[in-house]
Amino acid sequence: MLKRIAVKDIKLGMFICEFCGSWMEHPFWKTRFLLEDEKDLRAILASGIKELWIDASQGLDVSTDITGKTEAEVEHETDALLLEAEQPGNSERVALDDEIKSAARLCNRAKETVIEMFSDVRMGKAIEVAKARELVDEISSSVLRQPHALISLARLKSVDEYTFLHSVAVCALMIALARQLNLDEDAVRDAGMAGLLHDIGKVGIPLKVLNKPGKLTDEEFAIVKSHPELGAKILIENYQVPPMVLDVCLHHHEKVDGTGYPFGLKGDTISLFAKMGAVCDVYDAITSNRPYKKGWSPADSIRKMAEWSKGHFDEAVFQAFVKTVGIYPTGSLVRLESGRLAVVIEQNDASLLLPKVKIFFSAKTKMPIIQEVLDLAKLQGKDKIIGRESPDDWGFKNLDLLWSGMA
């Protein structure tokens, strides 16, 4: 039986199924294992993780005086939290198909610009702030026309591209989130710059540590966690960088409950922009493939973030983020009430539960069907999403081709 318990209640002999937090927050390569090593127990207790899942059928259970939450209870809580974001929007945007090709070209140009920028910093050169601002303005224009095009394309990064396209993706997410929060355009631009430069400190992390395909040692984990302060030192030397950009670089791994790093800031001592950076950084990280872990699907990622959100993210910022990317973000595989499988291709401002989808497979016959785009908002309840599906479970290798045509 699966149970979600507080980290303080774990003990040797329990079978751990999953940590409730991003894999950036703990040094473990695998998340399913029997806890037998005292050193591993100490590492878990010392991490920023507050809760985890155990399987009582494969290891020890919690004692009778300790309460844990069942899968059904957690599912109910998560549904309720995500549905809080379900309210009409009023933005006008172009169709995804109209923006996808120009967004793809921009994505490639942006990657080259970021590679050059990181390379310059490694060699001790100053960041070309004017060039970075020009890129942010281009990304901002694309996001204004259709936010899900560039955001979703940047997710389709290879392991080798991660560091660079992660910066592009977080830039786009920060811009879209800033507009969702109704910030003025100067603040939107600065939010984009903060997203672009938030991980600049990773130029100081040895690649063999940054891209290690296995469990990090305590020393290696400490090195990785030094990147916010390394980045801040780099940005301090660039007087043209707004203070808010420095703030996000330094504090995007802080959590509202004080368990983040590097300073353990809590609540309102963390700025709005750093809180935004925390959400955007985690979402792109967990949806991306890494050397040591395959990324989660967009829909699974937003649900897992909802599970951890209390204490991890600012509540208002996280709700705005859900409105930004959707309950079923673009690229999600979903099952419809009719028994058909579909990929989400575009969000609907009127309802997060009724996106446009492309049907392509029958779950009943387990056979492909004629592809068709359905606007669920116009079907008047004749068909609807009843759940998320895993592409791996169905053996779908090129799902992203269905919504983007660019993968």
XYZ file of N, CA and C in Angstrom, residues 21 64 72 106 162 166 221 271 282 295 330 391:
36
model
N 9.245 16.192 -4.345
C 10.004 17.378 -4.679
C 10.823 17.125 -5.923
N 1.306 2.917 14.154
C -0.134 3.241 14.185
C -0.430 4.657 14.656
N -5.567 7.995 -2.864
C -6.876 8.614 -3.123
C -6.981 9.974 -2.449
N 13.280 30.895 -33.578
C 13.734 31.704 -32.454
C 14.417 30.836 -31.396
N 20.451 20.853 -22.494
C 19.651 21.228 -21.329
C 20.037 22.576 -20.735
N 17.277 25.340 -21.183
C 16.602 25.568 -19.901
C 16.527 27.061 -19.621
N 26.988 17.214 -4.509
C 25.690 17.879 -4.328
C 25.895 19.292 -3.791
N 11.418 37.518 -2.531
C 10.731 38.463 -3.419
C 9.740 37.748 -4.330
N 11.618 24.912 -11.658
C 11.269 23.514 -11.346
C 10.464 22.894 -12.473
N 12.524 13.032 -18.140
C 11.565 14.034 -17.679
C 10.158 13.479 -17.577
N 0.238 21.914 -23.048
C 0.451 21.484 -24.428
C 1.469 20.342 -24.462
N 2.838 8.305 -22.085
C 3.259 7.872 -23.420
C 4.082 6.587 -23.376
